Coordinates of C-alpha atoms in Angstrom, one line a residue:
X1 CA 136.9 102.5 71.0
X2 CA 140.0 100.6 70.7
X3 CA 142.1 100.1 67.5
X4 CA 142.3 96.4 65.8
X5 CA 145.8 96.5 64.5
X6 CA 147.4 96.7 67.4
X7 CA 145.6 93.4 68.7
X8 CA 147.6 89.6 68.8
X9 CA 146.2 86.3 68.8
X10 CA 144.3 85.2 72.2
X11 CA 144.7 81.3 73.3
X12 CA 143.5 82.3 76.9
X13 CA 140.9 80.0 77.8
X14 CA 140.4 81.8 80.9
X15 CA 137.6 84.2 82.1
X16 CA 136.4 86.1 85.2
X17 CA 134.6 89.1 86.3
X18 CA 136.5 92.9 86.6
X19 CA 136.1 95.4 89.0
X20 CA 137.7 97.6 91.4
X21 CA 137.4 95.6 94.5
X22 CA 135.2 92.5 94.7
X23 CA 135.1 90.5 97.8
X24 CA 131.5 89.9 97.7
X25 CA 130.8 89.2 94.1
X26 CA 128.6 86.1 93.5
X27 CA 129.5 86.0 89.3
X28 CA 131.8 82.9 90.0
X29 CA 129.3 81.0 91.5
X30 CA 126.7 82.3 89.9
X31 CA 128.3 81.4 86.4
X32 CA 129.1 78.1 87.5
X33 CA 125.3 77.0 88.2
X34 CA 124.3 78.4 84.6
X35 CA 127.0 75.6 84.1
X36 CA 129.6 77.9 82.6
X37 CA 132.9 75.4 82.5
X38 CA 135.5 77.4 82.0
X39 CA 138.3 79.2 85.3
X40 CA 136.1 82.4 86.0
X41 CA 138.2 84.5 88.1
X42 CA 138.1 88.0 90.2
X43 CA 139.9 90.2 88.3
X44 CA 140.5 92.9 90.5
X45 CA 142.8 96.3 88.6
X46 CA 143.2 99.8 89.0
X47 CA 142.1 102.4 87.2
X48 CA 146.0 102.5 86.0
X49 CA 146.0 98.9 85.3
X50 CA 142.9 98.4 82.7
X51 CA 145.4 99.1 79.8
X52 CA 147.6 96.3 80.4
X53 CA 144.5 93.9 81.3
X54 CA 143.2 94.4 77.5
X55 CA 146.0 94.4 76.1
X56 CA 147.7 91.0 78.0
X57 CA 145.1 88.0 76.4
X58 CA 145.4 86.7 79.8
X59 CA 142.0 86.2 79.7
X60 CA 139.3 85.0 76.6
X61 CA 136.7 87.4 78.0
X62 CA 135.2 89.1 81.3
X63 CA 132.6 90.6 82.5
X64 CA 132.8 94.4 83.7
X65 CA 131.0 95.8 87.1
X66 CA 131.1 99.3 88.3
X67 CA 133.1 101.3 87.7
X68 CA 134.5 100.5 84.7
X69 CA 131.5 99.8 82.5
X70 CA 132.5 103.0 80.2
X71 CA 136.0 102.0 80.9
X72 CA 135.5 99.0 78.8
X73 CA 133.4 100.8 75.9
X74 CA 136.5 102.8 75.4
X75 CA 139.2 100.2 75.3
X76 CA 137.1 97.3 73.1
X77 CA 137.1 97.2 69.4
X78 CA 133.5 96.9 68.4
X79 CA 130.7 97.0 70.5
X80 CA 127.1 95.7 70.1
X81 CA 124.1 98.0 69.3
X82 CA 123.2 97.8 73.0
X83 CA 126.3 98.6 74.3
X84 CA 126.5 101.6 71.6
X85 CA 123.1 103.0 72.5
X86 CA 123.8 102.6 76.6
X87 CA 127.7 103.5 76.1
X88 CA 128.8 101.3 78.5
X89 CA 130.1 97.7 78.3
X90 CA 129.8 94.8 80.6
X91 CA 130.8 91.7 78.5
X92 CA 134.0 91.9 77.0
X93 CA 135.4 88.9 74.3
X94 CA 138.3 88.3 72.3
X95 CA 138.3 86.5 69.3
X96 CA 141.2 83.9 68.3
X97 CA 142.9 87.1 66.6
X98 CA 142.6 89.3 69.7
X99 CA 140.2 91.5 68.6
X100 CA 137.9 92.7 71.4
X101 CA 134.4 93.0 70.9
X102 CA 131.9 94.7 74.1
X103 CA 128.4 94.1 74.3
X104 CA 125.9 95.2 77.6
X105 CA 124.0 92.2 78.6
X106 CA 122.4 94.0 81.4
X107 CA 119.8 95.6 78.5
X108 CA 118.6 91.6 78.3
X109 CA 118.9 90.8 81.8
X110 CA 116.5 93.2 82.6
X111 CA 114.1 92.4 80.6
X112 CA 114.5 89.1 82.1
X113 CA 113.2 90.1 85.4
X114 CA 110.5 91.8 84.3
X115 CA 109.2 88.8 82.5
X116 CA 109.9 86.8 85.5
X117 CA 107.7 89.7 87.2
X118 CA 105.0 89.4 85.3
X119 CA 105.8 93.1 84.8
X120 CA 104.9 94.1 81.0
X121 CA 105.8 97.9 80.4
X122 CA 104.0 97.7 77.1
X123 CA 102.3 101.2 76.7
X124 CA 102.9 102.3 80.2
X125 CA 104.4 105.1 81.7
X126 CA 107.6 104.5 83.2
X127 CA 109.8 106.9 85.7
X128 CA 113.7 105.6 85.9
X129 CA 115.3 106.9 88.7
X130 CA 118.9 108.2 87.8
X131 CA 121.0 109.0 84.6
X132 CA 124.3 107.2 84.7
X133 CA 124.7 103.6 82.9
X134 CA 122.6 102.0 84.4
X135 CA 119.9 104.0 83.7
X136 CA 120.8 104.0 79.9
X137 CA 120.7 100.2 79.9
X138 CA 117.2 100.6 81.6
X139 CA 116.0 102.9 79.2
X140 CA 117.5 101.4 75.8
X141 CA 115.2 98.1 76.8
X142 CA 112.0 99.8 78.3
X143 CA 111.7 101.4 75.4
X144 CA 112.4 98.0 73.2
X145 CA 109.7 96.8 75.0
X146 CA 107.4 99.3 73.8
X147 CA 107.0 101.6 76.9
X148 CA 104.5 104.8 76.4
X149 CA 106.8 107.1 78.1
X150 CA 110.4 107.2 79.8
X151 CA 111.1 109.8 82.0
X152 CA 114.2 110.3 83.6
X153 CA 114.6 111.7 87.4
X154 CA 117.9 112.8 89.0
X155 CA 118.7 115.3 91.3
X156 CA 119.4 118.0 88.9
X157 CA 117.2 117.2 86.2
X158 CA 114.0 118.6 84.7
X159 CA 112.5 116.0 86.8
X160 CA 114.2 115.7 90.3
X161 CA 113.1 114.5 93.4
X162 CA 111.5 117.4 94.5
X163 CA 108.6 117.5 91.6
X164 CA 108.3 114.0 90.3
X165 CA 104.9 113.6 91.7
X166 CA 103.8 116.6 89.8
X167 CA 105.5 115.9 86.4
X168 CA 105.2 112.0 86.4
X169 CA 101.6 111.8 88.4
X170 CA 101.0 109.2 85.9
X171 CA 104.0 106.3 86.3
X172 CA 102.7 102.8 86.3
X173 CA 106.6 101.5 86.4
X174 CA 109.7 102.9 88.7
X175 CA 113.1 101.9 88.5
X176 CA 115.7 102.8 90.1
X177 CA 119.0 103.0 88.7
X178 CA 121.3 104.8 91.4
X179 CA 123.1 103.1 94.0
X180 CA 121.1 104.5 96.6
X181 CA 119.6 102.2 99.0
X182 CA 123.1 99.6 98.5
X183 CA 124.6 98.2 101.2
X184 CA 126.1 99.6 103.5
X185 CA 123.7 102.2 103.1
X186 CA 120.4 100.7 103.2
X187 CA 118.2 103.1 105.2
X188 CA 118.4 105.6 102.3
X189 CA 115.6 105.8 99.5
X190 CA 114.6 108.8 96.8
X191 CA 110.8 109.0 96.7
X192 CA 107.4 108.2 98.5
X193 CA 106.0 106.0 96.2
X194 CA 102.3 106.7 98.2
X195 CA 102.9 110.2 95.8
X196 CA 102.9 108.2 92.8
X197 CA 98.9 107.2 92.3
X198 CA 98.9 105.0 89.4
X199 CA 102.3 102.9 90.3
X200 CA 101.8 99.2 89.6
X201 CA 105.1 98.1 89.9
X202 CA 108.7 99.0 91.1
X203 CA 112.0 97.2 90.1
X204 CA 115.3 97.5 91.8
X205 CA 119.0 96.7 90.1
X206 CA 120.5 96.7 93.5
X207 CA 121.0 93.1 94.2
X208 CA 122.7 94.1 97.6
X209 CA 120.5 94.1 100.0
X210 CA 118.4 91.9 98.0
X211 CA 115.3 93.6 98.9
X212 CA 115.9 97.7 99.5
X213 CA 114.0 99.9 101.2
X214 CA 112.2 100.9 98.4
X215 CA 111.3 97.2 97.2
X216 CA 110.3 96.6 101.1
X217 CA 107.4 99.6 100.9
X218 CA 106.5 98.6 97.8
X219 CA 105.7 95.0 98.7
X220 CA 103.4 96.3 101.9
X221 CA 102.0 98.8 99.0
X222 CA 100.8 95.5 97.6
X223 CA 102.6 96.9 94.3
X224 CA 104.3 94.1 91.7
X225 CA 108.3 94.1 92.3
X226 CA 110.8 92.3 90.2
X227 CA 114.0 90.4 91.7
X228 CA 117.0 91.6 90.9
X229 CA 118.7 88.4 90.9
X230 CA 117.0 87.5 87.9
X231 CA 118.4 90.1 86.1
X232 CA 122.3 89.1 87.1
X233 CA 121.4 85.7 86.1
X234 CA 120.1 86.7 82.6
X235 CA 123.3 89.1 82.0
X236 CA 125.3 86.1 82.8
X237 CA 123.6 84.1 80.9
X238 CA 123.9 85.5 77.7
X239 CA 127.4 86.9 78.6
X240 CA 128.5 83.2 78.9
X241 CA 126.7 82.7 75.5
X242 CA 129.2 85.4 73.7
X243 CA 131.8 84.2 75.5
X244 CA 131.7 80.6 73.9
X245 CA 130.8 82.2 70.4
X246 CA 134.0 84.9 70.2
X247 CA 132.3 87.4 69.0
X248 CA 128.8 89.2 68.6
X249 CA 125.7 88.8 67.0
X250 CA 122.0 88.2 68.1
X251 CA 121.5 85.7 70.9
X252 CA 118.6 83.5 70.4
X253 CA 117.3 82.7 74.3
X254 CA 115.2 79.1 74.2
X255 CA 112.7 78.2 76.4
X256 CA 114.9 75.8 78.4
X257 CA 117.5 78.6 79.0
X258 CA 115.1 80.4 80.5
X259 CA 114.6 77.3 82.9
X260 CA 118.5 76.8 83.2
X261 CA 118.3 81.2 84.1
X262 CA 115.4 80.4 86.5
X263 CA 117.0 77.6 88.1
X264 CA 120.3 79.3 88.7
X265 CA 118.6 82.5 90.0
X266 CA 116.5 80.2 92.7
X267 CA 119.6 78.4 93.4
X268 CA 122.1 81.4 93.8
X269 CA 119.1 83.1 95.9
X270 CA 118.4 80.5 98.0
X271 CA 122.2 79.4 98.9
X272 CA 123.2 83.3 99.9
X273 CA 120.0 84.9 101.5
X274 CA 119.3 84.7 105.5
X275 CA 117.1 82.2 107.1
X276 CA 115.7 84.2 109.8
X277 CA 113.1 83.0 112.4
X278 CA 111.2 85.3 114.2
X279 CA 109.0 84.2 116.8
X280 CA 107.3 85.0 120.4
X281 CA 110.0 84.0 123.3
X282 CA 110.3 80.6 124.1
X283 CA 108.7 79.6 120.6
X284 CA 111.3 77.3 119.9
X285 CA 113.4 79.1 117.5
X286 CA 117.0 78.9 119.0
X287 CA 116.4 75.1 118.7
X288 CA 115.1 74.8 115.4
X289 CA 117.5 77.3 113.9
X290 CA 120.5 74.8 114.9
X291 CA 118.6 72.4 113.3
X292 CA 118.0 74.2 109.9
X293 CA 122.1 75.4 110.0
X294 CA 123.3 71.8 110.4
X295 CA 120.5 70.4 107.6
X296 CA 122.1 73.5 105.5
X297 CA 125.6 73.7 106.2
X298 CA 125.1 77.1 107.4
X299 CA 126.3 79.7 110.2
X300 CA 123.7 79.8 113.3
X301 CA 123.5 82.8 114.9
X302 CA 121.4 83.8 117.9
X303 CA 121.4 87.2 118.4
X304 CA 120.5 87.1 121.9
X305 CA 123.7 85.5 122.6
X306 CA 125.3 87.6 120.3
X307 CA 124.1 90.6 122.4
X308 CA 125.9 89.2 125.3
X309 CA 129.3 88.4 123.5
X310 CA 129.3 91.7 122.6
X311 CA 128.2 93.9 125.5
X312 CA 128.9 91.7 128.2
X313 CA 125.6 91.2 129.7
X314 CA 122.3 89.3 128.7
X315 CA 119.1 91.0 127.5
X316 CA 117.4 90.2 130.8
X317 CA 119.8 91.7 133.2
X318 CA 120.1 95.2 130.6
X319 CA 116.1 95.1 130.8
X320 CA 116.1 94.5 134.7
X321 CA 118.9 96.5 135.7
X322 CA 118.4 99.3 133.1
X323 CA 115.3 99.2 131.0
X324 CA 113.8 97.9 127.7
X325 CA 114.4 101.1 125.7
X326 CA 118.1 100.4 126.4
X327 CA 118.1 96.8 125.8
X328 CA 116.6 97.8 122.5
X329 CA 118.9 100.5 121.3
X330 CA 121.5 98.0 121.7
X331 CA 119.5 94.6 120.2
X332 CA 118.9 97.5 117.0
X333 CA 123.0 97.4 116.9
X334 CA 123.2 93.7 116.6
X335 CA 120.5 93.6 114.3
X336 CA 122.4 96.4 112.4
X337 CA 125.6 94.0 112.7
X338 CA 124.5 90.8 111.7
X339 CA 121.6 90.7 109.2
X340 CA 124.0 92.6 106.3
X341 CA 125.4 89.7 105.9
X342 CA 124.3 86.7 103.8
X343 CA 124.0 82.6 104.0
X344 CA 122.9 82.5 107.7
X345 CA 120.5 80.9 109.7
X346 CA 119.6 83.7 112.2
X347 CA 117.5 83.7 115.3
X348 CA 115.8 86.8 116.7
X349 CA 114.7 88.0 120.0
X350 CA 110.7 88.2 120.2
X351 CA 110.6 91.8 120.1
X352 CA 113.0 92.5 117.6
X353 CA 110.6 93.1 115.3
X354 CA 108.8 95.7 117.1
X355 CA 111.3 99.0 115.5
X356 CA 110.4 99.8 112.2
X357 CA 114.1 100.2 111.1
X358 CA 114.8 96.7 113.0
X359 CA 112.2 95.0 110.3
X360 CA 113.4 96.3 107.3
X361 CA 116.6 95.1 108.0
X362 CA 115.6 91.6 109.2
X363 CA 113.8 91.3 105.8
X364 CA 116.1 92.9 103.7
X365 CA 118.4 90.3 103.1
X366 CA 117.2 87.1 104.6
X367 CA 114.1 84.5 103.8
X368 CA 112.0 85.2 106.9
X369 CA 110.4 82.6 109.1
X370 CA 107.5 83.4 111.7
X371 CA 107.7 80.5 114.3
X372 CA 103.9 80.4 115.5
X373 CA 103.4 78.2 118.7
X374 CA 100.5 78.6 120.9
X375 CA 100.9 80.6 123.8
X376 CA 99.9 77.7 125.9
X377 CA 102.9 75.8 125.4
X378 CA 105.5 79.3 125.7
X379 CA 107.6 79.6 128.3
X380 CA 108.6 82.9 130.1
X381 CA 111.0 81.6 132.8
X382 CA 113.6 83.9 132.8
X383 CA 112.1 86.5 130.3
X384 CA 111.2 90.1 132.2
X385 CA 109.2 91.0 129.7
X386 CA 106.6 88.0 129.2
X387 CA 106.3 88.0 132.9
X388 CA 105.3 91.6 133.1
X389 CA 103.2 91.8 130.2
X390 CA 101.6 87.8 130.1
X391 CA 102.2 86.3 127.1
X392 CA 99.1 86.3 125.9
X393 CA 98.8 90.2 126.0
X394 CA 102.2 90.2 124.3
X395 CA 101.5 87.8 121.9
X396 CA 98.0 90.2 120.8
X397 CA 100.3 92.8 120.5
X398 CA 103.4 91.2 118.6
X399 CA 101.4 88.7 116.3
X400 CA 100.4 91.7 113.6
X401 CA 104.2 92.6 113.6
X402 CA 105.5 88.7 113.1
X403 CA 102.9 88.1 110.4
X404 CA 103.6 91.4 108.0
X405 CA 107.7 90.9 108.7
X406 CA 107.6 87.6 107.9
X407 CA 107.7 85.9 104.0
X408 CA 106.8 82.2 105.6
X409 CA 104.5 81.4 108.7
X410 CA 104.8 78.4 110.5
X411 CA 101.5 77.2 112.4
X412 CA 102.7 74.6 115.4
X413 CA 100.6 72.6 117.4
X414 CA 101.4 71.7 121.3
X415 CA 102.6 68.6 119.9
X416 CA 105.3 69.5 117.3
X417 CA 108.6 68.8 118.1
X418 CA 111.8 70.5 117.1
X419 CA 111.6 68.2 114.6
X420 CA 108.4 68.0 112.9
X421 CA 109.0 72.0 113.0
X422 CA 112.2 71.2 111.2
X423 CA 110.3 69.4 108.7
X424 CA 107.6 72.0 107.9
X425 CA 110.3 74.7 107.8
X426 CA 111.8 72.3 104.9
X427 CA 108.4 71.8 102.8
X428 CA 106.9 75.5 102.9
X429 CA 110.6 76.6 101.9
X430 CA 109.9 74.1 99.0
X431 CA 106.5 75.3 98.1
X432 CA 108.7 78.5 97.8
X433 CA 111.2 77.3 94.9
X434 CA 113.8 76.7 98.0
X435 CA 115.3 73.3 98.5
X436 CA 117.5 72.5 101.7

């Protein structure tokens, strides 16, 4: 840790969020919906340039994201208890004097989500995957929380992923604290949590994809999972908390800053994650998704006619004039190339969902819509595929597929319209804590 004497008065009443490279961050809007006041900037340095950054009082405070976490423990004056114990920093404030003080609100915002979760380690066994700072954060506030057990796995460790299911047969709780599973890598997990007998719940830090692969098998596991965009609106809650006070000491969290946390958390989720409608062809869903992107403001993208922007040809003509295996190599690219990203409205094809790896993508970052009409009122003029299979044989096939993809179904009559379909998109997203 740094030195005091060396420190000079800070004016700055300027903040932000410090990194390496951050063009996807959400912390400035994020902080602004907790109704932080105050410039929040990207504060983007070398390794080479951390010195100068705490040493400049350009800013009043920032918070720290990989990787500089332990970066920041070294160069702050005093640190909190949590940020001692996990030795890593990711709030840093300076007092009128310039004195820097580092604290690791992550320990709190996870404890956040798993109250939000209904997730109470209390005497339980829990298995925390990965040993760098995250995983310290993790295991500093499980065990405040009055776990039974903490164990640790890594890939060198006493407990690896080779023998966890052996020497932690008895996790109720998994974490994991390792990057693995982040975008851009999203098809990769650690474990089979079916080896894992007595799991109850699984939490993910990775906020990018929102929901990983690992969250996504252990939703249809029918396990508890916390959201880990409630734990990155706690941290910032209580970040922006030291930030007005200059200077550490025990914040007191209220029952209506919960609410402002919750209400941020639904609002920051809401205004970045997909909408994505799945549907049998001719269900309506090109139509109503331009409807849902002009009520929201939002980018509508078809991937149909995405598929032929890029490849030059439409899905009917690669299905006719080659076949549907490569039609469907080449949707599972657009798929690949599109759902990544965040604050769509996205419609798919009606057999998108039928790859495995197509569905976990779809899901992973978007809120997803099944558009059910009845197969009396879908049309399969121009689709190969209805017409050689009947819709109704494709719809007994598909349906199981749309219902366990999809987060929200819509049930249509033959007399909604695009926009009575429109309006019960709008109240179940409601019943779900979404407003648009």
């Amino acid at each position: 840790m740094a030195d005091a004497s060396s420190s000079k008065k800070n004016n700055s009443v300027k903040y932000g969020v410090l990194g390496q490279s951050l063009p996807h961050t959400f912390s400035p809007m994020l902080h602004k919906m907790l109704g932080f006041e105050y410039q929040y900037d990207k504060i983007e340095k070398t390794l080479g340039e951390l010195d100068g950054l705490f040493n400049s009082n350009e800013y009043a405070g920032f918070n720290v994201t990989v990787p500089y976490k332990k970066e920041a423990y070294e160069r702050v004056t005093f640190v909190s208890s949590e940020a001692k114990a996990t030795g890593s920093v990711n709030t840093v404030v300076f007092d009128d004097e310039g004195i820097s003080y580092g604290d690791n609100t992550d320990v709190y915002g996870f404890k956040y989500m798993l109250k939000r979760a209904q997730i109470d380690p209390k005497d339980k066994e829990c298995l925390v995957l990965g040993s760098g700072g995250a995983s310290c954060a993790v295991e500093y506030a499980l065990k405040d929380l009055g776990v039974k057990t903490v164990k640790i796995c890594s890939r060198n460790g006493e407990i690896n992923y080779d023998n966890y299911f052996a020497k932690a047969s008895c996790t109720s709780l998994l974490v994991n604290a390792t990057p693995v599973g982040m975008y851009p890598h999203i098809d990769e997990d650690l474990i089979d949590l079916s080896r894992l007998p007595k799991l109850e719940a699984v939490v993910d830090v990775i906020y990018n994809p929102f929901r990983t692969k690992m969250i996504l098998k252990a939703i249809d596991l029918g396990l508890k999972v916390g959201n880990p965009i409630d734990m990155l609106a706690g941290q910032a809650f209580v970040a922006d908390k030291i930030f007005l006070k200059k200077k550490l000491e025990k914040i007191e969290i209220s029952e209506k800053d919960e609410e402002v946390i919750n209400a941020a958390s639904r609002k920051l989720e809401a205004s970045t994650r997909n909408i994505t409608l799945i549907g049998m062809p001719g269900s309506g869903k090109t139509t109503v998704g331009s409807l849902i992107a002009a009520r929201t403001n939002r980018e509508f993208v078809d991937l149909d006619d995405s598929y032929t922007k890029t490849f030059g040809s439409t899905p009917e003509e690669d299905i006719r004039l080659k076949s549907e295996d490569y039609f469907r190599d080449r949707e599972a690219e657009i798929i690949r190339s599109v759902l990544h990203k965040s604050k769509l409205v996205v419609s798919c094809g009606g057999g998108a969902i039928l790859r495995e790896s197509n569905r976990q993508y779809i899901r992973s970052n978007s809120i997803v819509i099944y558009i059910d009409r009845p197969c009396e009122v879908l049309e399969d003029s121009n689709r190969p595929i209805s017409k050689s299979v009947g819709v109704k044989e494709l719809f007994r096939i598909r349906e199981p597929l749309y219902k366990a993809t999809c987060d929200i179904e819509i049930k249509l009559t033959k007399e909604d319209t695009p926009e009575t379909t429109l309006d019960k998109v709008v109240e179940a997203l409601k019943k779900e804590g979404i407003a648009i």
